[in-house]
Short mmCIF file of C-alpha atoms and ligand atoms in Angstrom, two decimals:
data_model
loop_
_atom_site.label_atom_id
_atom_site.label_comp_id
_atom_site.label_asym_id
_atom_site.label_seq_id
_atom_site.Cartn_x
_atom_site.Cartn_y
_atom_site.Cartn_z
CA UNK A 1 -0.52 3.34 -20.66
CA UNK A 2 -0.55 0.91 -23.59
CA UNK A 3 3.04 1.92 -24.32
CA UNK A 4 4.19 -0.15 -21.32
CA UNK A 5 4.77 -3.83 -22.14
CA UNK A 6 3.66 -6.69 -19.93
CA UNK A 7 6.14 -9.54 -19.63
CA UNK A 8 3.66 -11.69 -17.77
CA UNK A 9 5.20 -14.03 -15.23
CA UNK A 10 7.98 -16.08 -16.80
CA UNK A 11 8.04 -18.90 -14.23
CA UNK A 12 4.39 -19.13 -13.39
CA UNK A 13 4.70 -22.48 -11.60
CA UNK A 14 6.89 -20.78 -8.99
CA UNK A 15 3.91 -18.82 -7.67
CA UNK A 16 1.03 -21.10 -8.58
CA UNK A 17 0.64 -22.69 -5.15
CA UNK A 18 0.11 -21.21 -1.74
CA UNK A 19 3.50 -21.44 0.00
CA UNK A 20 3.76 -23.39 3.18
CA UNK A 21 3.72 -20.58 5.75
CA UNK A 22 2.02 -21.62 8.97
CA UNK A 23 0.17 -19.26 11.27
CA UNK A 24 2.58 -20.46 13.97
CA UNK A 25 5.63 -19.32 12.01
CA UNK A 26 4.01 -15.92 11.35
CA UNK A 27 3.13 -15.50 15.01
CA UNK A 28 6.64 -16.49 16.05
CA UNK A 29 7.98 -13.90 13.60
CA UNK A 30 5.79 -11.24 15.19
CA UNK A 31 6.99 -12.27 18.66
CA UNK A 32 10.55 -11.75 17.47
CA UNK A 33 9.66 -8.28 16.19
CA UNK A 34 8.02 -7.41 19.51
CA UNK A 35 11.05 -8.59 21.49
CA UNK A 36 13.28 -6.35 19.40
CA UNK A 37 10.95 -3.40 19.85
CA UNK A 38 10.82 -4.03 23.62
CA UNK A 39 14.62 -4.02 23.77
CA UNK A 40 14.71 -0.73 21.85
CA UNK A 41 11.89 1.04 23.66
CA UNK A 42 14.01 2.98 26.16
CA UNK A 43 16.78 3.99 23.74
CA UNK A 44 14.37 5.06 21.00
CA UNK A 45 11.88 6.99 23.13
CA UNK A 46 13.25 10.52 22.77
CA UNK A 47 15.62 9.50 19.96
CA UNK A 48 15.13 7.64 16.67
CA UNK A 49 17.06 4.93 14.86
CA UNK A 50 19.34 6.25 12.11
CA UNK A 51 18.20 5.32 8.58
CA UNK A 52 20.61 2.39 8.43
CA UNK A 53 22.71 0.44 10.86
CA UNK A 54 26.47 0.33 11.31
CA UNK A 55 27.59 -3.27 11.78
CA UNK A 56 23.89 -4.10 12.18
CA UNK A 57 23.35 -1.60 15.01
CA UNK A 58 21.27 1.53 14.52
CA UNK A 59 22.77 4.60 16.17
CA UNK A 60 20.24 6.82 18.02
CA UNK A 61 19.69 10.21 16.40
CA UNK A 62 17.29 13.18 16.66
CA UNK A 63 14.18 13.55 14.53
CA UNK A 64 16.06 14.97 11.54
CA UNK A 65 16.00 12.22 8.92
CA UNK A 66 13.39 11.19 6.33
CA UNK A 67 13.10 7.88 8.17
CA UNK A 68 12.06 8.77 11.76
CA UNK A 69 8.48 7.65 11.30
CA UNK A 70 9.35 4.06 10.39
CA UNK A 71 10.17 3.50 14.06
CA UNK A 72 7.07 5.37 15.26
CA UNK A 73 5.02 3.39 12.75
CA UNK A 74 6.40 0.16 14.18
CA UNK A 75 5.24 1.30 17.62
CA UNK A 76 1.74 1.87 16.25
CA UNK A 77 1.72 -1.56 14.62
CA UNK A 78 2.89 -3.10 17.91
CA UNK A 79 0.12 -1.26 19.76
CA UNK A 80 -2.49 -2.45 17.27
CA UNK A 81 -1.42 -6.06 17.36
CA UNK A 82 -0.99 -6.35 21.15
CA UNK A 83 -3.15 -3.58 22.63
CA UNK A 84 -0.26 -2.86 25.02
CA UNK A 85 -0.19 0.72 26.31
CA UNK A 86 3.62 0.96 26.44
CA UNK A 87 3.78 1.14 22.63
CA UNK A 88 1.01 3.71 22.38
CA UNK A 89 2.56 5.85 25.10
CA UNK A 90 5.97 5.87 23.43
CA UNK A 91 4.47 6.67 20.02
CA UNK A 92 2.32 9.43 21.53
CA UNK A 93 5.26 10.91 23.38
CA UNK A 94 7.05 11.22 20.03
CA UNK A 95 4.28 13.28 18.47
CA UNK A 96 5.64 16.46 20.06
CA UNK A 97 8.90 16.03 18.17
CA UNK A 98 7.01 15.73 14.86
CA UNK A 99 5.05 18.88 15.73
CA UNK A 100 8.24 20.75 16.63
CA UNK A 101 9.92 19.58 13.45
CA UNK A 102 7.16 20.90 11.23
CA UNK A 103 6.82 24.16 13.21
CA UNK A 104 10.58 24.79 13.13
CA UNK A 105 10.85 23.51 9.54
CA UNK A 106 13.72 21.23 10.50
CA UNK A 107 14.84 19.22 7.46
CA UNK A 108 11.46 19.68 5.79
CA UNK A 109 12.80 20.51 2.31
CA UNK A 110 11.77 17.08 1.12
CA UNK A 111 8.83 15.18 -0.34
CA UNK A 112 9.39 12.61 2.39
CA UNK A 113 7.03 14.60 4.59
CA UNK A 114 4.59 11.95 3.37
CA UNK A 115 6.50 9.06 4.93
CA UNK A 116 7.27 11.11 8.01
CA UNK A 117 3.78 12.26 8.84
CA UNK A 118 1.69 9.31 7.56
CA UNK A 119 3.27 6.72 9.84
CA UNK A 120 3.51 8.99 12.87
CA UNK A 121 0.69 11.54 12.97
CA UNK A 122 -1.87 10.16 10.50
CA UNK A 123 -1.51 6.74 12.14
CA UNK A 124 -1.98 8.35 15.58
CA UNK A 125 -5.07 10.18 14.38
CA UNK A 126 -6.58 7.12 12.71
CA UNK A 127 -5.97 4.90 15.72
CA UNK A 128 -6.70 7.29 18.59
CA UNK A 129 -8.32 10.45 17.18
CA UNK A 130 -5.41 12.56 18.52
CA UNK A 131 -6.16 16.16 17.48
CA UNK A 132 -2.54 17.42 17.74
CA UNK A 133 -1.53 14.60 15.42
CA UNK A 134 -4.21 15.58 12.90
CA UNK A 135 -3.24 19.27 12.91
CA UNK A 136 0.45 18.41 12.65
CA UNK A 137 -0.13 16.11 9.68
CA UNK A 138 -2.19 18.81 7.96
CA UNK A 139 0.69 21.27 8.42
CA UNK A 140 2.98 18.69 6.82
CA UNK A 141 0.56 18.32 3.89
CA UNK A 142 0.61 22.11 3.45
CA UNK A 143 4.40 22.13 3.26
CA UNK A 144 4.36 19.21 0.86
CA UNK A 145 2.06 20.91 -1.64
CA UNK A 146 4.45 23.88 -1.75
CA UNK A 147 6.79 21.55 -3.62
CA UNK A 148 4.33 21.15 -6.50
CA UNK A 149 5.03 22.67 -9.92
CA UNK A 150 1.82 23.55 -11.69
CA UNK A 151 3.05 23.29 -15.29
CA UNK A 152 5.01 20.07 -14.84
CA UNK A 153 2.33 18.63 -12.52
CA UNK A 154 4.94 17.06 -10.26
CA UNK A 155 6.17 17.35 -6.70
CA UNK A 156 9.90 18.01 -6.53
CA UNK A 157 11.58 15.32 -4.46
CA UNK A 158 14.67 16.74 -2.90
CA UNK A 159 16.19 20.00 -1.78
CA UNK A 160 15.36 23.61 -2.20
CA UNK A 161 13.04 24.40 -5.12
CA UNK A 162 15.66 26.67 -6.66
CA UNK A 163 18.53 24.20 -6.40
CA UNK A 164 19.58 23.78 -10.07
CA UNK A 165 20.53 20.12 -9.49
CA UNK A 166 17.16 19.22 -8.03
CA UNK A 167 14.69 21.61 -9.64
CA UNK A 168 11.90 19.72 -11.37
CA UNK A 169 13.24 16.32 -10.33
CA UNK A 170 10.65 13.75 -9.33
CA UNK A 171 11.50 10.34 -7.98
CA UNK A 172 9.64 7.05 -7.90
CA UNK A 173 9.71 6.89 -4.09
CA UNK A 174 7.26 9.82 -4.01
CA UNK A 175 4.36 7.50 -4.80
CA UNK A 176 4.49 6.58 -1.11
CA UNK A 177 4.31 10.23 -0.03
CA UNK A 178 1.03 10.94 -1.82
CA UNK A 179 -1.36 9.29 0.69
CA UNK A 180 -0.70 12.19 3.11
CA UNK A 181 -2.23 14.50 0.52
CA UNK A 182 -5.21 12.26 -0.26
CA UNK A 183 -5.87 12.06 3.48
CA UNK A 184 -5.58 15.86 3.83
CA UNK A 185 -8.22 16.30 1.13
CA UNK A 186 -10.60 14.04 2.99
CA UNK A 187 -9.94 15.82 6.29
CA UNK A 188 -10.34 19.35 4.93
CA UNK A 189 -12.72 18.90 2.00
CA UNK A 190 -10.17 20.81 -0.08
CA UNK A 191 -9.64 19.10 -3.45
CA UNK A 192 -6.28 20.82 -4.01
CA UNK A 193 -4.37 18.15 -2.08
CA UNK A 194 -6.08 15.37 -4.02
CA UNK A 195 -5.48 16.98 -7.39
CA UNK A 196 -1.80 17.54 -6.70
CA UNK A 197 -1.32 13.96 -5.52
CA UNK A 198 -3.24 12.46 -8.42
CA UNK A 199 -1.56 14.65 -11.05
CA UNK A 200 1.80 13.63 -9.66
CA UNK A 201 0.84 9.94 -9.69
CA UNK A 202 -0.16 10.21 -13.36
CA UNK A 203 3.07 11.99 -14.29
CA UNK A 204 5.07 9.38 -12.37
CA UNK A 205 3.28 6.63 -14.30
CA UNK A 206 3.90 8.43 -17.60
CA UNK A 207 7.57 9.32 -17.20
CA UNK A 208 9.10 7.21 -14.44
CA UNK A 209 7.81 3.93 -15.86
CA UNK A 210 9.74 2.79 -18.91
CA UNK A 211 8.28 0.85 -21.84
CA UNK A 212 9.56 -2.46 -20.47
CA UNK A 213 7.74 -1.88 -17.14
CA UNK A 214 10.90 -1.09 -15.23
CA UNK A 215 11.25 2.27 -13.49
CA UNK A 216 13.70 5.12 -13.49
CA UNK A 217 14.69 6.18 -10.02
CA UNK A 218 14.42 9.87 -10.89
CA UNK A 219 13.18 11.97 -13.80
CA UNK A 220 13.68 15.66 -14.57
CA UNK A 221 10.89 17.88 -15.84
CA UNK A 222 11.19 21.40 -17.19
CA UNK A 223 9.04 23.20 -14.64
CA UNK A 224 8.71 26.33 -16.77
CA UNK A 225 7.30 24.59 -19.85
CA UNK A 226 6.08 21.31 -18.34
CA UNK A 227 8.22 19.39 -20.84
CA UNK A 228 9.69 16.00 -19.83
CA UNK A 229 13.49 16.01 -19.86
CA UNK A 230 15.35 12.80 -18.94
CA UNK A 231 15.61 9.95 -16.45
CA UNK A 232 18.60 9.51 -14.17
CA UNK A 233 19.44 7.21 -11.32
CA UNK A 234 20.57 8.24 -7.87
CA UNK A 235 20.71 4.98 -5.93
CA UNK A 236 20.58 2.45 -8.75
CA UNK A 237 23.39 0.79 -10.70
CA UNK A 238 22.94 2.86 -13.88
CA UNK A 239 20.59 5.38 -15.44
CA UNK A 240 19.10 2.62 -17.57
CA UNK A 241 18.96 -0.13 -14.92
CA UNK A 242 16.14 -0.67 -12.46
CA UNK A 243 16.89 0.12 -8.81
CA UNK A 244 15.12 -2.64 -6.89
CA UNK A 245 13.77 -0.44 -4.14
CA UNK A 246 12.47 2.05 -6.66
CA UNK A 247 10.46 -0.69 -8.33
CA UNK A 248 9.21 -1.76 -4.89
CA UNK A 249 8.15 1.80 -4.00
CA UNK A 250 6.21 1.86 -7.27
CA UNK A 251 4.59 -1.52 -6.69
CA UNK A 252 3.27 -0.30 -3.35
CA UNK A 253 2.77 3.35 -4.25
CA UNK A 254 0.53 3.06 -7.31
CA UNK A 255 -2.12 0.91 -5.58
CA UNK A 256 -2.15 3.48 -2.76
CA UNK A 257 -3.12 6.15 -5.28
CA UNK A 258 -5.67 3.74 -6.73
CA UNK A 259 -7.36 3.41 -3.33
CA UNK A 260 -8.13 7.13 -3.32
CA UNK A 261 -8.40 7.95 -7.02
CA UNK A 262 -9.97 4.73 -8.40
CA UNK A 263 -8.08 5.14 -11.65
CA UNK A 264 -8.05 1.62 -13.16
CA UNK A 265 -4.98 2.43 -15.27
CA UNK A 266 -2.89 2.65 -12.13
CA UNK A 267 -3.70 -0.95 -11.20
CA UNK A 268 -3.36 -2.19 -14.78
CA UNK A 269 0.12 -0.68 -15.07
CA UNK A 270 1.08 -1.88 -11.63
CA UNK A 271 0.53 -5.49 -12.66
CA UNK A 272 3.20 -4.97 -15.32
CA UNK A 273 5.57 -3.54 -12.70
CA UNK A 274 4.91 -6.48 -10.36
CA UNK A 275 5.62 -8.96 -13.16
CA UNK A 276 8.88 -7.21 -14.06
CA UNK A 277 9.94 -7.38 -10.41
CA UNK A 278 8.97 -11.05 -9.88
CA UNK A 279 10.72 -12.09 -13.09
CA UNK A 280 14.04 -10.87 -11.69
CA UNK A 281 14.08 -12.58 -8.33
CA UNK A 282 16.76 -15.15 -7.53
CA UNK A 283 15.81 -18.57 -6.21
CA UNK A 284 15.40 -17.44 -2.59
CA UNK A 285 12.98 -14.68 -3.74
CA UNK A 286 14.95 -11.77 -2.25
CA UNK A 287 15.92 -9.20 -4.86
CA UNK A 288 19.39 -7.88 -5.46
CA UNK A 289 19.77 -4.15 -4.76
CA UNK A 290 19.37 -3.47 -8.47
CA UNK A 291 17.26 -5.72 -10.69
CA UNK A 292 20.02 -5.74 -13.31
CA UNK A 293 21.54 -8.43 -11.07
CA UNK A 294 19.80 -11.78 -10.85
CA UNK A 295 22.71 -13.87 -9.57
CA UNK A 296 26.27 -13.53 -8.30
CA UNK A 297 27.93 -11.78 -5.38
CA UNK A 298 26.17 -8.38 -5.41
CA UNK A 299 24.21 -7.50 -2.26
CA UNK A 300 20.52 -8.22 -1.83
CA UNK A 301 18.16 -5.54 -0.59
CA UNK A 302 15.91 -7.16 1.99
CA UNK A 303 14.20 -3.79 2.54
CA UNK A 304 13.03 -3.69 -1.08
CA UNK A 305 11.72 -7.23 -0.66
CA UNK A 306 9.70 -6.23 2.41
CA UNK A 307 8.19 -3.21 0.62
CA UNK A 308 7.33 -5.42 -2.36
CA UNK A 309 5.49 -7.89 -0.12
CA UNK A 310 3.18 -5.09 1.07
CA UNK A 311 2.79 -3.80 -2.49
CA UNK A 312 1.96 -7.20 -3.93
CA UNK A 313 -0.60 -7.81 -1.19
CA UNK A 314 -2.19 -4.41 -1.74
CA UNK A 315 -2.24 -4.92 -5.52
CA UNK A 316 -3.84 -8.35 -5.11
CA UNK A 317 -6.56 -6.83 -2.92
CA UNK A 318 -7.45 -4.36 -5.65
CA UNK A 319 -7.87 -6.99 -8.38
CA UNK A 320 -11.18 -8.71 -9.08
CA UNK A 321 -11.54 -12.25 -7.69
CA UNK A 322 -11.65 -13.49 -11.26
CA UNK A 323 -8.18 -12.14 -12.04
CA UNK A 324 -5.67 -15.03 -11.87
CA UNK A 325 -2.90 -12.61 -10.92
CA UNK A 326 -4.64 -11.95 -7.62
CA UNK A 327 -3.67 -15.39 -6.32
CA UNK A 328 -0.25 -15.25 -7.94
CA UNK A 329 0.66 -11.98 -6.22
CA UNK A 330 -0.59 -13.26 -2.88
CA UNK A 331 1.46 -16.42 -3.27
CA UNK A 332 4.52 -14.47 -4.39
CA UNK A 333 4.17 -12.07 -1.44
CA UNK A 334 3.97 -14.98 0.99
CA UNK A 335 6.94 -16.69 -0.61
CA UNK A 336 9.07 -13.58 -0.27
CA UNK A 337 7.87 -13.10 3.30
CA UNK A 338 8.67 -16.70 4.16
CA UNK A 339 12.20 -16.25 2.85
CA UNK A 340 12.62 -13.06 4.90
CA UNK A 341 11.40 -14.83 8.04
CA UNK A 342 13.63 -17.84 7.52
CA UNK A 343 16.82 -16.32 6.19
CA UNK A 344 16.97 -12.54 6.59
CA UNK A 345 16.25 -11.65 10.21
CA UNK A 346 18.83 -10.73 12.83
CA UNK A 347 18.24 -14.04 14.65
CA UNK A 348 21.86 -14.98 14.09
CA UNK A 349 23.16 -11.50 14.92
CA UNK A 350 22.09 -11.21 18.56
CA UNK A 351 23.90 -7.89 19.15
CA UNK A 352 21.79 -6.20 16.44
CA UNK A 353 18.98 -3.81 17.37
CA UNK A 354 17.45 -4.22 13.91
CA UNK A 355 15.12 -6.77 12.36
CA UNK A 356 16.24 -7.50 8.81
CA UNK A 357 19.83 -8.05 7.76
CA UNK A 358 21.13 -7.60 4.21
CA UNK A 359 19.50 -4.30 3.28
CA UNK A 360 21.15 -1.66 1.10
CA UNK A 361 20.55 2.04 1.57
CA UNK A 362 22.72 3.36 -1.24
CA UNK A 363 25.34 1.26 -2.99
CA UNK A 364 26.58 4.14 -5.19
CA UNK A 365 26.78 6.31 -2.06
CA UNK A 366 28.53 3.50 -0.14
CA UNK A 367 26.00 4.03 2.63
CA UNK A 368 24.32 1.26 4.57
CA UNK A 369 25.46 -1.51 2.25
CA UNK A 370 24.53 -4.95 3.61
CA UNK A 371 23.06 -3.41 6.75
CA UNK A 372 19.68 -3.13 8.45
CA UNK A 373 17.50 -0.34 7.02
CA UNK A 374 14.79 1.01 9.30
CA UNK A 375 12.15 1.10 6.53
CA UNK A 376 12.91 -2.55 5.80
CA UNK A 377 12.11 -3.34 9.43
CA UNK A 378 8.90 -1.31 9.28
CA UNK A 379 7.61 -2.94 6.06
CA UNK A 380 8.57 -6.40 7.30
CA UNK A 381 6.41 -5.79 10.38
CA UNK A 382 3.61 -4.26 8.29
CA UNK A 383 3.71 -7.32 6.03
CA UNK A 384 3.37 -9.65 9.02
CA UNK A 385 0.50 -7.62 10.43
CA UNK A 386 -1.20 -7.61 7.02
CA UNK A 387 -1.17 -11.39 6.79
CA UNK A 388 -2.23 -11.96 10.39
CA UNK A 389 -5.09 -9.52 10.73
CA UNK A 390 -7.43 -7.31 8.78
CA UNK A 391 -5.32 -4.18 8.87
CA UNK A 392 -6.55 -0.67 8.16
CA UNK A 393 -3.80 1.20 6.36
CA UNK A 394 -2.00 4.20 7.88
CA UNK A 395 -1.28 5.30 4.29
N1 LIG B 401 13.37 6.98 -0.30
C1 LIG B 401 14.77 6.85 -0.20
C2 LIG B 401 15.22 5.45 -0.28
O1 LIG B 401 14.45 4.55 -0.54
O2 LIG B 401 16.41 5.25 -0.09
#
């Protein structure tokens, strides 16, 4: 991975010191999250929040989107941090809908089976030993590996495998879907899941990461020959710009593969991705929706910021104590988190049923622009839990 340049951190002094985030402010932030969850508990018991809000309010929908599990995952985090049964019971009651979805193959033509089943069923199994959850997550892993192309060594992201517009297309987000497969290998003793996940992670590092340590959102492979074709954006500003959330998915996703595969190149390259990301943050530390923007009136993406906090913290954990970047990434993560707590929650939007304002789902698609995004809420909560307790990952 020598081909990828490292910019280092351009304004090192910005992240040299531990930011002033008190335990009290973190606990108050968690209390706010719990209040929101409590208010949503009845509405989102049999239903799920839509991926993004409308006027800062999530509509309630069935379990049909790639995002259902972010809500269920928040319930598991709430259960872990409080021990309150109401959260566990609601999360457990939702497991049947995940089982039905996988059995009926409802909207399962997607690599996002990883997101969907890690935060719902794998989390349930890890926290409570629930056997239905384990079997359901294994079924999801089996569907996910059907999307793998042997020659190209990638998992196709979207759509039917014969769809000419999607065939052989991998996307950076998929790094977050791979832990389901690593987990399935551990559960079954079958190395196939691991090999598919790891091969995909390596191909993602090779083709989705550009030489300047930015990322393409998507990249096409010729699945018949295994040849790399070309990068293209879907949710970013341009094919050659860097979609902020894509970079954030990478920053969190590669260390997740490292946890299971112990490939030091994945952490080495991830430092370059983290540096690229941090070098493009505006003064309040919350990225614009595409990193081509570093100032001006374009929208921020608070959801990308929340994902990046978790990714920076996970990356820091995987670096040796002697690595100066370990402290820098921890400080940067806390600085971003502090800004989210202080300036990006729905505190001033009391009618909202979400947590973070100013997220962007898809600017080119004119979808969820400057709205709450349910994954932003989940990763904001995960980030808070990570800094307040020793947290065992659901991923
Ligand atoms: N994984 C889809 C998104 O981040 O919008």
